[in-house]
Coordinates of C-alpha atoms in Angstrom, one line a residue:
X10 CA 14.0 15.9 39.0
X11 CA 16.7 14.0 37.1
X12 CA 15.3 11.0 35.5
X13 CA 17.4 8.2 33.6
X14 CA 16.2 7.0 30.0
X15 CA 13.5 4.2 31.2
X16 CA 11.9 6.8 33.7
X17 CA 11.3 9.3 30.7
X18 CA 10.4 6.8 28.8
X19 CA 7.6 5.7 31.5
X20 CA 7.0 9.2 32.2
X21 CA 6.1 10.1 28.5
X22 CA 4.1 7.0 28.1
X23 CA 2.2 7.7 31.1
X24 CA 1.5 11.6 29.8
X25 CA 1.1 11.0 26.3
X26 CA 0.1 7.6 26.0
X27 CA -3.4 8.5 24.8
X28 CA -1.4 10.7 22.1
X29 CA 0.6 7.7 20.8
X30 CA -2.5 5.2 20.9
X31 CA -4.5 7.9 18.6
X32 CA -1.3 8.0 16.9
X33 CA -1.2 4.4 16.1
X34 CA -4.6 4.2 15.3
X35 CA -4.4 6.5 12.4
X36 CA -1.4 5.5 11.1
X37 CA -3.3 2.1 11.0
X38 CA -6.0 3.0 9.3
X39 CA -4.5 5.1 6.8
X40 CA -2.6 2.5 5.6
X41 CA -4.8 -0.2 5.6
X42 CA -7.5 1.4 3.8
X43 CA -4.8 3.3 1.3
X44 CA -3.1 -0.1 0.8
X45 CA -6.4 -2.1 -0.1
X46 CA -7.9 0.8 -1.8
X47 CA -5.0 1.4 -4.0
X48 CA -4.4 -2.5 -4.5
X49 CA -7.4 -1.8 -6.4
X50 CA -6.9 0.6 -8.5
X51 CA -3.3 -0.9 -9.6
X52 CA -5.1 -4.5 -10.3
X53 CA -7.8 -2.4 -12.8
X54 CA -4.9 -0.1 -14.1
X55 CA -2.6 -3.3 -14.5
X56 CA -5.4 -5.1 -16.5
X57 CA -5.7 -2.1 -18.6
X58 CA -1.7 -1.6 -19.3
X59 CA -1.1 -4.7 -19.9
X60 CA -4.4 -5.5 -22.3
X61 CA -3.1 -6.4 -26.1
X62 CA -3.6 -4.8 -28.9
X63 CA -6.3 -6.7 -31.8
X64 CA -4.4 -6.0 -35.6
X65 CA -7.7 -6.5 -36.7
X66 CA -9.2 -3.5 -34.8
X67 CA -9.9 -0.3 -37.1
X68 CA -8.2 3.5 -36.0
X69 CA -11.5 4.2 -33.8
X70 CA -11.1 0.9 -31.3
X71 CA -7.4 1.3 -31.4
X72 CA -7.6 4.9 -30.0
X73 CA -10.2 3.1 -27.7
X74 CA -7.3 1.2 -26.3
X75 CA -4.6 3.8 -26.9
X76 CA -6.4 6.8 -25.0
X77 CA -6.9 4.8 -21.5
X78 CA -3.4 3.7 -21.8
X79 CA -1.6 6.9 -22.1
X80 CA -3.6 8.3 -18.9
X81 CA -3.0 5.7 -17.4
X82 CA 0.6 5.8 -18.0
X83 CA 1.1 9.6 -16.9
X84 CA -0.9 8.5 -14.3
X85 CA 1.8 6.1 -12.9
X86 CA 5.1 8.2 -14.0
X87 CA 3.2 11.2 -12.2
X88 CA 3.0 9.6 -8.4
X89 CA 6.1 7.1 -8.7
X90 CA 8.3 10.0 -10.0
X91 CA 7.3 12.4 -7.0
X92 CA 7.8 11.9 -3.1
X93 CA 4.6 11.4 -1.7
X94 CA 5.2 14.5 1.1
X95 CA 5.5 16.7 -2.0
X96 CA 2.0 14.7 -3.3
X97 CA 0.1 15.4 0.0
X98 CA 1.3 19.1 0.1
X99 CA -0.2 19.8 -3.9
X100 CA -3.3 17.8 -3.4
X101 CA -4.7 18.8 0.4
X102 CA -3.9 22.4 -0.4
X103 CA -4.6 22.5 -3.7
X104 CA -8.4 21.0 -2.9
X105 CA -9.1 23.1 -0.7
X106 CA -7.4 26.5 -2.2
X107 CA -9.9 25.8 -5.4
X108 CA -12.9 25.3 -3.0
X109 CA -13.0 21.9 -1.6
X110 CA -13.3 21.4 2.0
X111 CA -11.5 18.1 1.9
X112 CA -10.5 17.1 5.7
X113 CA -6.6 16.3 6.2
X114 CA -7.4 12.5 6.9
X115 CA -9.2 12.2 3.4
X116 CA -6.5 14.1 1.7
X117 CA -4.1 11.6 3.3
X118 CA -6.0 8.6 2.0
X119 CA -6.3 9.9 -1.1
X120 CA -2.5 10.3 -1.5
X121 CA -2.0 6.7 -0.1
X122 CA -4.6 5.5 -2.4
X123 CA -3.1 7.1 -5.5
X124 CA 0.5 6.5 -4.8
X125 CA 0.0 2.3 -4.2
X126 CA -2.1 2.6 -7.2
X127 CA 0.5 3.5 -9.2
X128 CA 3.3 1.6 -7.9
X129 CA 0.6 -2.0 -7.8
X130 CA -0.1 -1.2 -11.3
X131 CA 3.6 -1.7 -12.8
X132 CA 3.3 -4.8 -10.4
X133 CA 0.1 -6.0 -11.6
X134 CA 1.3 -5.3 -15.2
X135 CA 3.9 -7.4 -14.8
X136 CA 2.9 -10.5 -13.2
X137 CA 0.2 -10.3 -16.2
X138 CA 3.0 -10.4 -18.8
X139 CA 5.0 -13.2 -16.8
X140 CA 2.1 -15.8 -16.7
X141 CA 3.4 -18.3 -19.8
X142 CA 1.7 -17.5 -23.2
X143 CA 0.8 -21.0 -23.3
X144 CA -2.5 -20.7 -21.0
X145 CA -3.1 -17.9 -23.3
X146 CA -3.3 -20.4 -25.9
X147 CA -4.6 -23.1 -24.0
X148 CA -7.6 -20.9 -23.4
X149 CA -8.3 -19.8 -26.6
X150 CA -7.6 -23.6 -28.2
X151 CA -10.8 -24.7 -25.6
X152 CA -13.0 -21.7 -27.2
X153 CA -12.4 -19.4 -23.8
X154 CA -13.2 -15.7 -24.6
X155 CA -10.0 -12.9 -23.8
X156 CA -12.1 -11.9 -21.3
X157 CA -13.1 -15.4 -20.1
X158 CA -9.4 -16.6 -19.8
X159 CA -8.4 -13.2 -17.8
X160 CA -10.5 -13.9 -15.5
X161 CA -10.6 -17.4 -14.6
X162 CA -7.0 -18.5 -15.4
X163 CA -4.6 -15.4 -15.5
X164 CA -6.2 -13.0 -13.0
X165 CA -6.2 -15.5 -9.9
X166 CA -2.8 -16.5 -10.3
X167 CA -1.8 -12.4 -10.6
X168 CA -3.3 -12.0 -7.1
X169 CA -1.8 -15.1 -5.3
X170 CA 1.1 -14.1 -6.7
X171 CA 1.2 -10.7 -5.7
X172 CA 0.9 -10.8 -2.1
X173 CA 4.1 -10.3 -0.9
X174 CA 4.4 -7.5 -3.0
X175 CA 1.0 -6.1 -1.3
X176 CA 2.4 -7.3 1.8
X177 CA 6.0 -5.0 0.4
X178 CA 3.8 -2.2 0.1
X179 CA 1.6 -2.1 3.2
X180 CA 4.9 -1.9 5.2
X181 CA 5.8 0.7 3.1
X182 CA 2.4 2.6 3.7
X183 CA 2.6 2.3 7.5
X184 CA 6.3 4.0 7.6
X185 CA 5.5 6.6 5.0
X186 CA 2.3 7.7 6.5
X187 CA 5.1 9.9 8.7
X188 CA 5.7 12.4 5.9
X189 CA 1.4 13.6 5.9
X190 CA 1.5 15.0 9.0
X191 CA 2.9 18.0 6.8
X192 CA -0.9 18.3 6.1
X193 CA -1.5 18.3 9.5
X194 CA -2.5 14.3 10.2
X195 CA -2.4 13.5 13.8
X196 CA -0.6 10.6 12.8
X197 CA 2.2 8.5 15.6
X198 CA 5.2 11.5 14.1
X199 CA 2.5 14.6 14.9
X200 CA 2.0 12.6 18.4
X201 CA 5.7 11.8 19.1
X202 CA 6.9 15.4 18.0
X203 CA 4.1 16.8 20.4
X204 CA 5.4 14.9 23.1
X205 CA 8.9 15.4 22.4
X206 CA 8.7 19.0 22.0
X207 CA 6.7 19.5 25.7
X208 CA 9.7 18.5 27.5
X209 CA 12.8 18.6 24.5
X210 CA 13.3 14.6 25.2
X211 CA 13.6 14.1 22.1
X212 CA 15.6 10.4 22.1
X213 CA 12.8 8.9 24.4
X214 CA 9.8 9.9 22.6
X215 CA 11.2 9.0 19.1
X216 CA 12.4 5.2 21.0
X217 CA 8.6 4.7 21.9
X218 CA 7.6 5.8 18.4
X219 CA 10.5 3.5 16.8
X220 CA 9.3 0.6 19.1
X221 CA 6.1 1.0 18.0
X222 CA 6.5 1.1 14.4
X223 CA 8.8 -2.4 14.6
X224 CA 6.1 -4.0 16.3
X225 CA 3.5 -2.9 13.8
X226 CA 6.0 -3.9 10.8
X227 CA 6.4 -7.3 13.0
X228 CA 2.2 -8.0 13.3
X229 CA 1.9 -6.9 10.0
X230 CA 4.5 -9.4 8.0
X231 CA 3.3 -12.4 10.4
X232 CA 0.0 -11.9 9.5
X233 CA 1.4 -11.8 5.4
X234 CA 2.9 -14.5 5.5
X235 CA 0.0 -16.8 6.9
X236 CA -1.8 -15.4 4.4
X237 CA 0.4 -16.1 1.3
X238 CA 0.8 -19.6 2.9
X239 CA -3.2 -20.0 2.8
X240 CA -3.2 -18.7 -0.2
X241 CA -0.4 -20.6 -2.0
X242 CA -2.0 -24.5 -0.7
X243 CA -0.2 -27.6 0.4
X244 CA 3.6 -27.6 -0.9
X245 CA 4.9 -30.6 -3.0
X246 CA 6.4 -32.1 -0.2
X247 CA 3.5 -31.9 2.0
X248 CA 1.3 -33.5 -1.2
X249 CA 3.9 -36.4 -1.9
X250 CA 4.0 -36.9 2.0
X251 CA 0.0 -37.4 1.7
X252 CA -0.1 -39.5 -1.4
X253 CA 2.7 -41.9 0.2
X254 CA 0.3 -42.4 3.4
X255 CA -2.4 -43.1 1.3

């Protein structure tokens, strides 16, 4: 029976729509939980990188300082230096060739999770060292604590101001997610190549998967942006426009 491109397109959807929902759902998951989770971990490493160094500290709390550092730095050149199908393939089967019987979907968090990790941290680090030495000083001149002025001055505006990269990265997360189903994810690629493959219609079933994709990039940068709005308050406009009311 010949079919045009809309009828395969109904046809596959109808056949393997329950593959491409458990497809989605994954996909979902994985990178919501990798994305949060390796948020995370890049705020803690960020803190760490970008912590300064005390002249008055002797050799042993230098090395303190030092040692963390340099893992932490290997650490980061290690997962933004490789692709992250390559990362998948050396963890899932290395785990499990030394013993572990790690499952494919916690292998595939655990490569999400690392690889934001490391690419938040240079972010975090960043937005750290951008925040204007003079709250630094402004801190210390009330008699805040390091620790004190990290916390309740620097660290808050780090996070507002690093939701869009989050946001950046999440997006990122839900595309990349394709490239574990090397490891044998049933992610939306493993359902739209199973499909695809069953009749060899090949265009169709990667057009629903495309579709797909857009709309979840489409949900997901919405939902961002209301957030960094919340999150970033009343504009200066919108404060003038109330004080003039007033």
């Amino acid at each position: 029976m010949d079919r045009n491109i809309f009828q395969w397109i109904a046809f596959l959807l109808q056949e393997y729509g329950s593959y491409f929902w458990e497809g989605t759902i994954i996909t979902v998951e994985i990178a919501v939980l990798g994305t949060l989770l390796g948020f995370m971990l890049g705020y803690f490493i960020g803190i760490v990188q970008s912590s300064p160094a005390h002249p008055q500290d002797n050799f042993f709390y230098k090395a303190l300082r030092y040692i963390p550092k340099v893992i932490c730095n290997a650490y980061i050149q290690l997962f933004r230096g490789t692709p992250m199908m390559v990362q998948a393939m050396v963890i899932y089967y290395g785990l499990r060739q030394n013993g572990s019987n790690i499952s494919s979907f916690s292998a595939a968090m655990l490569v999400v999770l690392l690889n934001t990790g490391a690419y938040m941290a240079e972010s975090v680090r960043g937005a750290i060292l951008a925040i204007d030495s003079g709250q630094f000083e402004g801190g210390k001149a009330l008699g805040m604590s390091h620790f004190t002025i990290m916390f309740s001055v620097v660290l808050p505006q780090v996070l507002r101001n690093l939701i869009p990269e989050m946001g950046n990265q999440f997006i990122t997360n839900l595309k990349m997610t394709s490239v574990l189903n090397v490891i044998g994810i049933s992610e939306l690629y493993f359902a739209t190549k199973t499909a695809a493959n069953t009749y060899y219609r090949y265009f169709e079933a990667f057009l629903i998967t495309g579709a797909i994709y857009f709309v979840l990039c489409a949900i997901s940068s919405g939902l961002l942006k209301l957030l960094e709005k919340k999150m970033a308050g009343k504009n200066q406009y919108e404060i003038a426009a109330e004080y003039l009311t007033e």
